[in-house]
Structure formats: structure tokens, C-alpha cells
Amino acid sequence: MELTEQLVKKTKPTRIKHLRRIAFMLIGAALFSVGLEIFLVPNHIIDGGITGISIMLAHMLHLPLGIFLTVLNLPFLILGYKQIGKTFALSTLFAVIMMSIGTQLLIPVQALTLDPLLASVFGGIILGVGVGLVIRAGGSLDGTEIVAILINKKTPFSVGEIVMFFNFFILGSAGFVFGWDHAMYSLIAYYIAFKMIDITIEGLDQSKSVWIISDQYRDIGDAIVSRLGRGVTYLEGEGAYSGNDKKVIFCVITRLEEAKLKSIVDEMDSEAFLAVGNIHDVKGGRFKKKDIH
């Protein structure tokens, strides 16, 4: 009986997790479809990657965009299934199919604006949020990312650099198909989408790791706890040059708290060593902020 209850307890969180992932991918694919069909495509503005190629081919061959989005992504999905993993490939396949269906359903809907600048800005925002939600759910909406991951394993270039290299040629091609002014608007849309993906994945309340080395470590640590409400950890360190033992303060804060923390450190010890880095995900421990009385 106890074993059955334990299995039920474990199954519920797993189901909720799967349903959450599916919901994220559905919403992300729907937003991506809206960004394309309501903003970018009617204004002859493209996105990067397979999506950009699909938009140009659909325009030149007068065929539905959804066909190219599915067909062109399939080879990369097969590649991803073999090289990256079953879950990622199936999640991406689901998201791509939903995106293709979404673009097909939205064909009769009129564009919200025919101003290319407005279309670039708002289309880029909606596209970026959509892609970000799908990535958070463990999938992707573009096959070039899969290629970039595979090339990254065999070359010194990062995934971002490889994707940028591909998109340089794809966005440049838009100049020959739609004209150079539309190619420049496409670049604006791509840049905004790129930034929105980061914000969607990391969140506006992005976490930051902080490392502080100071002889006044106790005072600084106490001030962080009492004035920011954040927990701190004291680590043992040793100066490579001096050989002296050092105490290192480690803590995690939000981006909005960074300025206040710097002022606390400067107030306690203006000569303290301070390093701040971005963190994409924080889980467990005592990161939740304490109430300050």
C-alpha cells in the first residue's frame, strides 16, 4: 500500500511537468506563428535560419509557408534524433508541426500593420518570446540550431557564432528576394527576437552569482544578510601570490539587487575584490529571499 502511494506521488509531478512542457511548446509555437503571419510575412520581412529560407521559398514558389517549415526542418530533426537525443528531437518535431499548422490557420487573417518598422519590432518581440518558451520546454523551432550544436562539438566556434554565420547569409539573401530595405528590417527583427529569446529563457529577474574577497568579510556578509535578505556562504581560499588564507563570500542575487550589493561592499571595504557573473538557472538551497524587518 505504501509503495503504491509513493508511486502515485512520483507520477503526479511527472505528469504535471510533461503537461507544462506541452503547454509551453503550444504557446511558443502559436506566438511564433502570429509573429510570422500577422507581422513579418505580409511585410516581406524574414527571420533567420530555416524560417527565413522558408519565407523566401514560399514567396518565390507561391506555396504555403507551413509546408517549407516542416519539410526543411525534417532532415535536421532526424540528425538531432540520432546525435542529440530522442526527447529533444520529438519535442522539436511537435513544436515545428504546431508552428506549421498555426501559420496555415492564420493565412486568412489580415496583417495588424503594414509599416515595416512596426512589423519588425513587434514581430521580433513575439517571435523571440515564442522561441524562448519552446527552448525552455526542451525543444527548438529551427533546424540550424541542431546543426550548430553538432558543428560546435568538432570546432572551436560557439553555437551562437555558428548560428550567426548561417544567418548572415540567409538575411543577406533577403536583399535579393525582397529588396535591401526589407533585408535591413529583417536584421532589426532578428536582433530584437534574439534579445527576447534571452529575456524569455533567463527571465527579467535574472540571477547573478557574486564572489567577494575582503578582510572585512564578516561585516560584508552580515550586511548582505540584513540589508538584502540574501544568504551568504563563506568559502576557504588561499592567495596564490601571498600564500595567505582568505575568506571568500559567495552569494546569489537578482539583477535588480546588484547596484545595492556593490554599494554595500564599497561602503564596508572599498579595496575588496568583487566579481559578478550571470546565472541561467537557480534551484534548491536557500535562494528564496528572506523577509527583512
PDB file of C-alpha atoms in Angstrom:
ATOM      1  CA  MET A   1       0.000   0.000   0.000  1.00  0.00           C
ATOM      2  CA  GLU A   2       2.782   2.417   0.951  1.00  0.00           C
ATOM      3  CA  LEU A   3       4.679   1.559  -2.252  1.00  0.00           C
ATOM      4  CA  THR A   4       1.568   2.346  -4.337  1.00  0.00           C
ATOM      5  CA  GLU A   5       1.139   5.718  -2.619  1.00  0.00           C
ATOM      6  CA  GLN A   6       4.792   6.569  -3.272  1.00  0.00           C
ATOM      7  CA  LEU A   7       4.422   5.688  -6.968  1.00  0.00           C
ATOM      8  CA  VAL A   8       1.298   7.877  -7.240  1.00  0.00           C
ATOM      9  CA  LYS A   9       3.145  10.796  -5.599  1.00  0.00           C
ATOM     10  CA  LYS A  10       6.045  10.432  -8.050  1.00  0.00           C
ATOM     11  CA  THR A  11       3.741  10.105 -11.080  1.00  0.00           C
ATOM     12  CA  LYS A  12       1.775  13.316 -10.391  1.00  0.00           C
ATOM     13  CA  PRO A  13       4.765  15.698 -10.557  1.00  0.00           C
ATOM     14  CA  THR A  14       5.970  13.901 -13.702  1.00  0.00           C
ATOM     15  CA  ARG A  15       2.597  14.348 -15.411  1.00  0.00           C
ATOM     16  CA  ILE A  16       2.405  17.989 -14.379  1.00  0.00           C
ATOM     17  CA  LYS A  17       5.925  18.519 -15.712  1.00  0.00           C
ATOM     18  CA  HIS A  18       5.028  16.952 -19.080  1.00  0.00           C
ATOM     19  CA  LEU A  19       1.786  18.955 -19.340  1.00  0.00           C
ATOM     20  CA  ARG A  20       3.714  22.140 -18.522  1.00  0.00           C
ATOM     21  CA  ARG A  21       6.258  21.392 -21.251  1.00  0.00           C
ATOM     22  CA  ILE A  22       3.498  20.724 -23.789  1.00  0.00           C
ATOM     23  CA  ALA A  23       1.713  23.956 -22.807  1.00  0.00           C
ATOM     24  CA  PHE A  24       4.944  25.950 -23.190  1.00  0.00           C
ATOM     25  CA  MET A  25       5.564  24.462 -26.640  1.00  0.00           C
ATOM     26  CA  LEU A  26       1.970  25.083 -27.781  1.00  0.00           C
ATOM     27  CA  ILE A  27       2.008  28.709 -26.621  1.00  0.00           C
ATOM     28  CA  GLY A  28       5.506  29.231 -28.048  1.00  0.00           C
ATOM     29  CA  ALA A  29       4.564  27.750 -31.442  1.00  0.00           C
ATOM     30  CA  ALA A  30       1.343  29.809 -31.512  1.00  0.00           C
ATOM     31  CA  LEU A  31       3.210  33.048 -30.767  1.00  0.00           C
ATOM     32  CA  PHE A  32       5.818  32.241 -33.406  1.00  0.00           C
ATOM     33  CA  SER A  33       3.041  31.673 -35.969  1.00  0.00           C
ATOM     34  CA  VAL A  34       1.421  35.005 -35.065  1.00  0.00           C
ATOM     35  CA  GLY A  35       4.746  36.818 -35.342  1.00  0.00           C
ATOM     36  CA  LEU A  36       5.285  35.382 -38.808  1.00  0.00           C
ATOM     37  CA  GLU A  37       1.843  35.594 -40.424  1.00  0.00           C
ATOM     38  CA  ILE A  38       0.496  38.739 -38.759  1.00  0.00           C
ATOM     39  CA  PHE A  39       3.677  40.842 -38.784  1.00  0.00           C
ATOM     40  CA  LEU A  40       6.713  39.637 -40.755  1.00  0.00           C
ATOM     41  CA  VAL A  41       5.476  37.724 -43.831  1.00  0.00           C
ATOM     42  CA  PRO A  42       2.936  40.375 -45.050  1.00  0.00           C
ATOM     43  CA  ASN A  43       5.712  42.981 -44.852  1.00  0.00           C
ATOM     44  CA  HIS A  44       8.311  40.806 -46.654  1.00  0.00           C
ATOM     45  CA  ILE A  45      10.496  40.607 -43.548  1.00  0.00           C
ATOM     46  CA  ILE A  46      12.256  37.362 -42.705  1.00  0.00           C
ATOM     47  CA  ASP A  47      13.692  35.693 -39.619  1.00  0.00           C
ATOM     48  CA  GLY A  48      16.989  33.806 -39.540  1.00  0.00           C
ATOM     49  CA  GLY A  49      17.609  30.097 -40.060  1.00  0.00           C
ATOM     50  CA  ILE A  50      15.211  27.644 -41.714  1.00  0.00           C
ATOM     51  CA  THR A  51      12.324  30.047 -41.081  1.00  0.00           C
ATOM     52  CA  GLY A  52      13.976  32.731 -43.213  1.00  0.00           C
ATOM     53  CA  ILE A  53      14.685  30.276 -46.033  1.00  0.00           C
ATOM     54  CA  SER A  54      11.073  29.013 -45.832  1.00  0.00           C
ATOM     55  CA  ILE A  55       9.643  32.541 -46.088  1.00  0.00           C
ATOM     56  CA  MET A  56      11.718  33.270 -49.224  1.00  0.00           C
ATOM     57  CA  LEU A  57      10.865  29.938 -50.873  1.00  0.00           C
ATOM     58  CA  ALA A  58       7.150  30.327 -50.081  1.00  0.00           C
ATOM     59  CA  HIS A  59       7.226  33.795 -51.673  1.00  0.00           C
ATOM     60  CA  MET A  60       9.075  32.694 -54.818  1.00  0.00           C
ATOM     61  CA  LEU A  61       7.158  29.434 -55.363  1.00  0.00           C
ATOM     62  CA  HIS A  62       3.741  30.737 -54.167  1.00  0.00           C
ATOM     63  CA  LEU A  63       3.215  27.806 -51.810  1.00  0.00           C
ATOM     64  CA  PRO A  64       2.049  27.759 -48.153  1.00  0.00           C
ATOM     65  CA  LEU A  65       4.777  28.658 -45.656  1.00  0.00           C
ATOM     66  CA  GLY A  66       3.880  25.742 -43.362  1.00  0.00           C
ATOM     67  CA  ILE A  67       4.965  23.182 -45.980  1.00  0.00           C
ATOM     68  CA  PHE A  68       8.525  24.535 -46.115  1.00  0.00           C
ATOM     69  CA  LEU A  69       8.758  24.955 -42.333  1.00  0.00           C
ATOM     70  CA  THR A  70       8.022  21.248 -41.877  1.00  0.00           C
ATOM     71  CA  VAL A  71       9.871  19.775 -44.871  1.00  0.00           C
ATOM     72  CA  LEU A  72      13.094  21.775 -44.426  1.00  0.00           C
ATOM     73  CA  ASN A  73      13.266  21.056 -40.695  1.00  0.00           C
ATOM     74  CA  LEU A  74      12.755  17.276 -41.040  1.00  0.00           C
ATOM     75  CA  PRO A  75      16.341  16.342 -42.075  1.00  0.00           C
ATOM     76  CA  PHE A  76      17.730  18.269 -39.125  1.00  0.00           C
ATOM     77  CA  LEU A  77      15.251  16.622 -36.755  1.00  0.00           C
ATOM     78  CA  ILE A  78      16.458  13.183 -37.911  1.00  0.00           C
ATOM     79  CA  LEU A  79      20.007  14.366 -37.305  1.00  0.00           C
ATOM     80  CA  GLY A  80      19.029  15.635 -33.874  1.00  0.00           C
ATOM     81  CA  TYR A  81      17.303  12.350 -33.019  1.00  0.00           C
ATOM     82  CA  LYS A  82      20.489  10.413 -33.721  1.00  0.00           C
ATOM     83  CA  GLN A  83      23.054  12.813 -32.292  1.00  0.00           C
ATOM     84  CA  ILE A  84      21.376  14.866 -29.547  1.00  0.00           C
ATOM     85  CA  GLY A  85      18.587  12.746 -28.138  1.00  0.00           C
ATOM     86  CA  LYS A  86      15.079  11.384 -28.532  1.00  0.00           C
ATOM     87  CA  THR A  87      13.350  13.838 -26.155  1.00  0.00           C
ATOM     88  CA  PHE A  88      14.844  16.930 -27.805  1.00  0.00           C
ATOM     89  CA  ALA A  89      14.050  15.692 -31.329  1.00  0.00           C
ATOM     90  CA  LEU A  90      10.446  14.722 -30.524  1.00  0.00           C
ATOM     91  CA  SER A  91       9.840  17.985 -28.650  1.00  0.00           C
ATOM     92  CA  THR A  92      11.199  19.944 -31.613  1.00  0.00           C
ATOM     93  CA  LEU A  93       9.097  17.916 -34.078  1.00  0.00           C
ATOM     94  CA  PHE A  94       5.951  18.626 -32.051  1.00  0.00           C
ATOM     95  CA  ALA A  95       6.732  22.355 -31.851  1.00  0.00           C
ATOM     96  CA  VAL A  96       7.539  22.606 -35.590  1.00  0.00           C
ATOM     97  CA  ILE A  97       4.308  20.813 -36.578  1.00  0.00           C
ATOM     98  CA  MET A  98       2.235  23.072 -34.303  1.00  0.00           C
ATOM     99  CA  MET A  99       4.020  26.114 -35.749  1.00  0.00           C
ATOM    100  CA  SER A 100       3.326  24.962 -39.326  1.00  0.00           C
ATOM    101  CA  ILE A 101      -0.358  24.351 -38.566  1.00  0.00           C
ATOM    102  CA  GLY A 102      -0.541  27.748 -36.880  1.00  0.00           C
ATOM    103  CA  THR A 103       0.848  29.584 -39.919  1.00  0.00           C
ATOM    104  CA  GLN A 104      -1.654  27.765 -42.147  1.00  0.00           C
ATOM    105  CA  LEU A 105      -4.616  28.703 -39.933  1.00  0.00           C
ATOM    106  CA  LEU A 106      -3.535  32.358 -39.818  1.00  0.00           C
ATOM    107  CA  ILE A 107      -3.257  32.848 -43.612  1.00  0.00           C
ATOM    108  CA  PRO A 108      -6.753  34.460 -43.920  1.00  0.00           C
ATOM    109  CA  VAL A 109      -6.018  36.876 -41.036  1.00  0.00           C
ATOM    110  CA  GLN A 110      -5.014  40.387 -42.112  1.00  0.00           C
ATOM    111  CA  ALA A 111      -1.726  41.938 -41.011  1.00  0.00           C
ATOM    112  CA  LEU A 112      -2.003  44.240 -37.994  1.00  0.00           C
ATOM    113  CA  THR A 113       0.331  46.776 -39.601  1.00  0.00           C
ATOM    114  CA  LEU A 114       1.888  47.423 -42.988  1.00  0.00           C
ATOM    115  CA  ASP A 115       4.548  49.666 -41.508  1.00  0.00           C
ATOM    116  CA  PRO A 116       7.750  47.598 -41.886  1.00  0.00           C
ATOM    117  CA  LEU A 117       9.429  49.166 -38.838  1.00  0.00           C
ATOM    118  CA  LEU A 118       6.482  48.422 -36.542  1.00  0.00           C
ATOM    119  CA  ALA A 119       6.256  44.918 -38.029  1.00  0.00           C
ATOM    120  CA  SER A 120       9.976  44.357 -37.397  1.00  0.00           C
ATOM    121  CA  VAL A 121       9.777  45.476 -33.764  1.00  0.00           C
ATOM    122  CA  PHE A 122       6.573  43.734 -32.699  1.00  0.00           C
ATOM    123  CA  GLY A 123       7.125  40.708 -34.930  1.00  0.00           C
ATOM    124  CA  GLY A 124      10.615  40.308 -33.443  1.00  0.00           C
ATOM    125  CA  ILE A 125       9.281  40.566 -29.880  1.00  0.00           C
ATOM    126  CA  ILE A 126       6.542  37.969 -30.434  1.00  0.00           C
ATOM    127  CA  LEU A 127       8.886  35.622 -32.318  1.00  0.00           C
ATOM    128  CA  GLY A 128      11.529  35.862 -29.594  1.00  0.00           C
ATOM    129  CA  VAL A 129       9.080  35.093 -26.796  1.00  0.00           C
ATOM    130  CA  GLY A 130       7.712  32.134 -28.770  1.00  0.00           C
ATOM    131  CA  VAL A 131      11.151  30.635 -29.429  1.00  0.00           C
ATOM    132  CA  GLY A 132      12.179  31.262 -25.809  1.00  0.00           C
ATOM    133  CA  LEU A 133       9.165  29.356 -24.462  1.00  0.00           C
ATOM    134  CA  VAL A 134       9.869  26.386 -26.742  1.00  0.00           C
ATOM    135  CA  ILE A 135      13.550  26.321 -25.722  1.00  0.00           C
ATOM    136  CA  ARG A 136      12.532  26.441 -22.050  1.00  0.00           C
ATOM    137  CA  ALA A 137      10.338  23.405 -22.733  1.00  0.00           C
ATOM    138  CA  GLY A 138      13.328  21.499 -24.142  1.00  0.00           C
ATOM    139  CA  GLY A 139      12.726  21.873 -27.864  1.00  0.00           C
ATOM    140  CA  SER A 140      13.595  24.135 -30.781  1.00  0.00           C
ATOM    141  CA  LEU A 141      11.841  25.776 -33.722  1.00  0.00           C
ATOM    142  CA  ASP A 142      14.735  25.877 -36.161  1.00  0.00           C
ATOM    143  CA  GLY A 143      16.937  23.106 -37.576  1.00  0.00           C
ATOM    144  CA  THR A 144      20.003  25.329 -37.948  1.00  0.00           C
ATOM    145  CA  GLU A 145      20.381  25.267 -34.152  1.00  0.00           C
ATOM    146  CA  ILE A 146      20.755  21.474 -34.305  1.00  0.00           C
ATOM    147  CA  VAL A 147      23.453  21.800 -36.985  1.00  0.00           C
ATOM    148  CA  ALA A 148      25.190  24.447 -34.886  1.00  0.00           C
ATOM    149  CA  ILE A 149      25.233  22.143 -31.837  1.00  0.00           C
ATOM    150  CA  LEU A 150      26.775  19.329 -33.895  1.00  0.00           C
ATOM    151  CA  ILE A 151      29.385  21.592 -35.556  1.00  0.00           C
ATOM    152  CA  ASN A 152      30.202  23.080 -32.145  1.00  0.00           C
ATOM    153  CA  LYS A 153      31.336  19.638 -30.921  1.00  0.00           C
ATOM    154  CA  LYS A 154      34.015  19.459 -33.638  1.00  0.00           C
ATOM    155  CA  THR A 155      35.099  23.097 -33.961  1.00  0.00           C
ATOM    156  CA  PRO A 156      36.287  25.871 -31.599  1.00  0.00           C
ATOM    157  CA  PHE A 157      33.283  28.052 -32.526  1.00  0.00           C
ATOM    158  CA  SER A 158      30.356  28.520 -30.120  1.00  0.00           C
ATOM    159  CA  VAL A 159      26.773  27.582 -31.050  1.00  0.00           C
ATOM    160  CA  GLY A 160      25.850  31.294 -31.165  1.00  0.00           C
ATOM    161  CA  GLU A 161      28.724  32.111 -33.531  1.00  0.00           C
ATOM    162  CA  ILE A 162      27.791  29.278 -35.909  1.00  0.00           C
ATOM    163  CA  VAL A 163      24.103  30.303 -35.972  1.00  0.00           C
ATOM    164  CA  MET A 164      25.157  33.922 -36.607  1.00  0.00           C
ATOM    165  CA  PHE A 165      27.367  32.775 -39.516  1.00  0.00           C
ATOM    166  CA  PHE A 166      24.432  30.938 -41.149  1.00  0.00           C
ATOM    167  CA  ASN A 167      22.059  33.841 -40.590  1.00  0.00           C
ATOM    168  CA  PHE A 168      24.488  36.345 -42.085  1.00  0.00           C
ATOM    169  CA  PHE A 169      23.993  34.672 -45.484  1.00  0.00           C
ATOM    170  CA  ILE A 170      20.270  33.982 -45.000  1.00  0.00           C
ATOM    171  CA  LEU A 171      19.423  37.557 -44.016  1.00  0.00           C
ATOM    172  CA  GLY A 172      21.680  38.830 -46.814  1.00  0.00           C
ATOM    173  CA  SER A 173      19.719  36.729 -49.313  1.00  0.00           C
ATOM    174  CA  ALA A 174      16.567  38.630 -48.355  1.00  0.00           C
ATOM    175  CA  GLY A 175      18.075  41.653 -50.086  1.00  0.00           C
ATOM    176  CA  PHE A 176      17.990  39.862 -53.462  1.00  0.00           C
ATOM    177  CA  VAL A 177      14.454  38.479 -52.925  1.00  0.00           C
ATOM    178  CA  PHE A 178      12.628  41.386 -51.226  1.00  0.00           C
ATOM    179  CA  GLY A 179      14.986  44.337 -51.631  1.00  0.00           C
ATOM    180  CA  TRP A 180      17.740  45.692 -49.397  1.00  0.00           C
ATOM    181  CA  ASP A 181      15.468  47.872 -47.283  1.00  0.00           C
ATOM    182  CA  HIS A 182      13.499  44.746 -46.297  1.00  0.00           C
ATOM    183  CA  ALA A 183      16.768  42.930 -45.601  1.00  0.00           C
ATOM    184  CA  MET A 184      17.689  45.677 -43.141  1.00  0.00           C
ATOM    185  CA  TYR A 185      14.262  45.485 -41.498  1.00  0.00           C
ATOM    186  CA  SER A 186      14.811  41.719 -41.258  1.00  0.00           C
ATOM    187  CA  LEU A 187      18.055  42.361 -39.408  1.00  0.00           C
ATOM    188  CA  ILE A 188      16.184  44.570 -36.908  1.00  0.00           C
ATOM    189  CA  ALA A 189      13.536  41.876 -36.380  1.00  0.00           C
ATOM    190  CA  TYR A 190      16.205  39.190 -35.941  1.00  0.00           C
ATOM    191  CA  TYR A 191      18.146  41.261 -33.386  1.00  0.00           C
ATOM    192  CA  ILE A 192      15.019  42.005 -31.336  1.00  0.00           C
ATOM    193  CA  ALA A 193      13.953  38.342 -31.468  1.00  0.00           C
ATOM    194  CA  PHE A 194      17.458  37.287 -30.371  1.00  0.00           C
ATOM    195  CA  LYS A 195      17.285  39.579 -27.329  1.00  0.00           C
ATOM    196  CA  MET A 196      13.744  38.485 -26.446  1.00  0.00           C
ATOM    197  CA  ILE A 197      14.813  34.830 -26.506  1.00  0.00           C
ATOM    198  CA  ASP A 198      17.414  35.612 -23.824  1.00  0.00           C
ATOM    199  CA  ILE A 199      14.897  37.519 -21.695  1.00  0.00           C
ATOM    200  CA  THR A 200      12.302  34.740 -22.007  1.00  0.00           C
ATOM    201  CA  ILE A 201      14.775  31.988 -21.114  1.00  0.00           C
ATOM    202  CA  GLU A 202      16.555  33.814 -18.303  1.00  0.00           C
ATOM    203  CA  GLY A 203      13.675  35.982 -17.102  1.00  0.00           C
ATOM    204  CA  LEU A 204      13.633  39.681 -16.319  1.00  0.00           C
ATOM    205  CA  ASP A 205      14.659  38.865 -12.758  1.00  0.00           C
ATOM    206  CA  GLN A 206      17.904  37.228 -13.904  1.00  0.00           C
ATOM    207  CA  SER A 207      20.063  35.733 -11.155  1.00  0.00           C
ATOM    208  CA  LYS A 208      23.702  36.652 -10.628  1.00  0.00           C
ATOM    209  CA  SER A 209      26.484  34.927  -8.709  1.00  0.00           C
ATOM    210  CA  VAL A 210      28.695  37.122  -6.545  1.00  0.00           C
ATOM    211  CA  TRP A 211      32.228  36.411  -5.271  1.00  0.00           C
ATOM    212  CA  ILE A 212      33.790  38.787  -2.757  1.00  0.00           C
ATOM    213  CA  ILE A 213      37.268  38.616  -1.207  1.00  0.00           C
ATOM    214  CA  SER A 214      37.879  41.002   1.692  1.00  0.00           C
ATOM    215  CA  ASP A 215      39.417  41.132   5.147  1.00  0.00           C
ATOM    216  CA  GLN A 216      36.082  42.608   6.258  1.00  0.00           C
ATOM    217  CA  TYR A 217      34.232  39.504   5.070  1.00  0.00           C
ATOM    218  CA  ARG A 218      32.208  39.112   8.267  1.00  0.00           C
ATOM    219  CA  ASP A 219      30.879  42.700   8.177  1.00  0.00           C
ATOM    220  CA  ILE A 220      30.092  42.459   4.449  1.00  0.00           C
ATOM    221  CA  GLY A 221      28.378  39.074   4.890  1.00  0.00           C
ATOM    222  CA  ASP A 222      26.252  40.322   7.773  1.00  0.00           C
ATOM    223  CA  ALA A 223      25.267  43.429   5.793  1.00  0.00           C
ATOM    224  CA  ILE A 224      24.184  41.324   2.786  1.00  0.00           C
ATOM    225  CA  VAL A 225      22.050  39.129   5.047  1.00  0.00           C
ATOM    226  CA  SER A 226      20.469  42.009   6.980  1.00  0.00           C
ATOM    227  CA  ARG A 227      20.088  44.608   4.208  1.00  0.00           C
ATOM    228  CA  LEU A 228      19.452  42.434   1.127  1.00  0.00           C
ATOM    229  CA  GLY A 229      17.867  39.460   2.852  1.00  0.00           C
ATOM    230  CA  ARG A 230      20.147  37.057   0.969  1.00  0.00           C
ATOM    231  CA  GLY A 231      22.022  34.136   2.452  1.00  0.00           C
ATOM    232  CA  VAL A 232      25.808  34.015   2.075  1.00  0.00           C
ATOM    233  CA  THR A 233      28.381  31.224   2.173  1.00  0.00           C
ATOM    234  CA  TYR A 234      31.963  31.663   3.429  1.00  0.00           C
ATOM    235  CA  LEU A 235      34.491  29.644   1.437  1.00  0.00           C
ATOM    236  CA  GLU A 236      38.128  28.961   2.260  1.00  0.00           C
ATOM    237  CA  GLY A 237      40.674  30.452  -0.131  1.00  0.00           C
ATOM    238  CA  GLU A 238      44.400  30.999  -0.445  1.00  0.00           C
ATOM    239  CA  GLY A 239      46.202  33.820  -2.213  1.00  0.00           C
ATOM    240  CA  ALA A 240      48.488  32.372  -4.908  1.00  0.00           C
ATOM    241  CA  TYR A 241      50.905  35.299  -4.683  1.00  0.00           C
ATOM    242  CA  SER A 242      50.946  35.924  -0.911  1.00  0.00           C
ATOM    243  CA  GLY A 243      50.087  32.415   0.291  1.00  0.00           C
ATOM    244  CA  ASN A 244      47.788  33.946   2.918  1.00  0.00           C
ATOM    245  CA  ASP A 245      44.495  32.311   3.884  1.00  0.00           C
ATOM    246  CA  LYS A 246      41.460  34.199   2.613  1.00  0.00           C
ATOM    247  CA  LYS A 247      37.731  34.041   3.225  1.00  0.00           C
ATOM    248  CA  VAL A 248      35.626  34.187   0.071  1.00  0.00           C
ATOM    249  CA  ILE A 249      31.989  35.306   0.263  1.00  0.00           C
ATOM    250  CA  PHE A 250      29.655  33.631  -2.205  1.00  0.00           C
ATOM    251  CA  CYS A 251      26.006  34.562  -2.706  1.00  0.00           C
ATOM    252  CA  VAL A 252      23.313  34.673  -5.392  1.00  0.00           C
ATOM    253  CA  ILE A 253      21.271  37.815  -6.013  1.00  0.00           C
ATOM    254  CA  THR A 254      18.912  39.159  -8.679  1.00  0.00           C
ATOM    255  CA  ARG A 255      19.955  41.688 -11.311  1.00  0.00           C
ATOM    256  CA  LEU A 256      17.915  44.391  -9.571  1.00  0.00           C
ATOM    257  CA  GLU A 257      19.923  43.922  -6.360  1.00  0.00           C
ATOM    258  CA  GLU A 258      23.344  44.247  -7.987  1.00  0.00           C
ATOM    259  CA  ALA A 259      23.718  48.019  -7.515  1.00  0.00           C
ATOM    260  CA  LYS A 260      22.756  47.827  -3.843  1.00  0.00           C
ATOM    261  CA  LEU A 261      25.201  44.979  -3.188  1.00  0.00           C
ATOM    262  CA  LYS A 262      28.042  46.924  -4.822  1.00  0.00           C
ATOM    263  CA  SER A 263      27.303  49.920  -2.622  1.00  0.00           C
ATOM    264  CA  ILE A 264      27.346  47.683   0.482  1.00  0.00           C
ATOM    265  CA  VAL A 265      30.746  46.232  -0.467  1.00  0.00           C
ATOM    266  CA  ASP A 266      32.178  49.652  -1.315  1.00  0.00           C
ATOM    267  CA  GLU A 267      30.904  51.040   1.990  1.00  0.00           C
ATOM    268  CA  MET A 268      32.484  48.218   4.038  1.00  0.00           C
ATOM    269  CA  ASP A 269      35.734  47.829   2.089  1.00  0.00           C
ATOM    270  CA  SER A 270      36.473  49.955  -0.983  1.00  0.00           C
ATOM    271  CA  GLU A 271      39.513  47.752  -1.770  1.00  0.00           C
ATOM    272  CA  ALA A 272      37.550  44.470  -1.770  1.00  0.00           C
ATOM    273  CA  PHE A 273      37.711  42.144  -4.772  1.00  0.00           C
ATOM    274  CA  LEU A 274      34.247  41.761  -6.297  1.00  0.00           C
ATOM    275  CA  ALA A 275      33.214  39.532  -9.223  1.00  0.00           C
ATOM    276  CA  VAL A 276      29.651  39.278 -10.574  1.00  0.00           C
ATOM    277  CA  GLY A 277      28.516  36.708 -13.138  1.00  0.00           C
ATOM    278  CA  ASN A 278      25.239  35.707 -14.816  1.00  0.00           C
ATOM    279  CA  ILE A 279      23.432  32.519 -13.812  1.00  0.00           C
ATOM    280  CA  HIS A 280      20.860  30.951 -16.130  1.00  0.00           C
ATOM    281  CA  ASP A 281      19.140  28.789 -13.517  1.00  0.00           C
ATOM    282  CA  VAL A 282      18.929  28.581  -9.719  1.00  0.00           C
ATOM    283  CA  LYS A 283      17.338  25.705  -7.861  1.00  0.00           C
ATOM    284  CA  GLY A 284      17.326  24.442  -4.286  1.00  0.00           C
ATOM    285  CA  GLY A 285      19.284  25.745  -1.336  1.00  0.00           C
ATOM    286  CA  ARG A 286      18.096  28.919   0.352  1.00  0.00           C
ATOM    287  CA  PHE A 287      17.940  31.286  -2.611  1.00  0.00           C
ATOM    288  CA  LYS A 288      14.433  32.459  -1.698  1.00  0.00           C
ATOM    289  CA  LYS A 289      14.692  35.946  -0.247  1.00  0.00           C
ATOM    290  CA  LYS A 290      14.213  36.293   3.491  1.00  0.00           C
ATOM    291  CA  ASP A 291      11.930  38.916   4.984  1.00  0.00           C
ATOM    292  CA  ILE A 292      13.791  41.971   6.247  1.00  0.00           C
ATOM    293  CA  HIS A 293      12.377  43.512   9.411  1.00  0.00           C
TER     294      HIS A 293
END
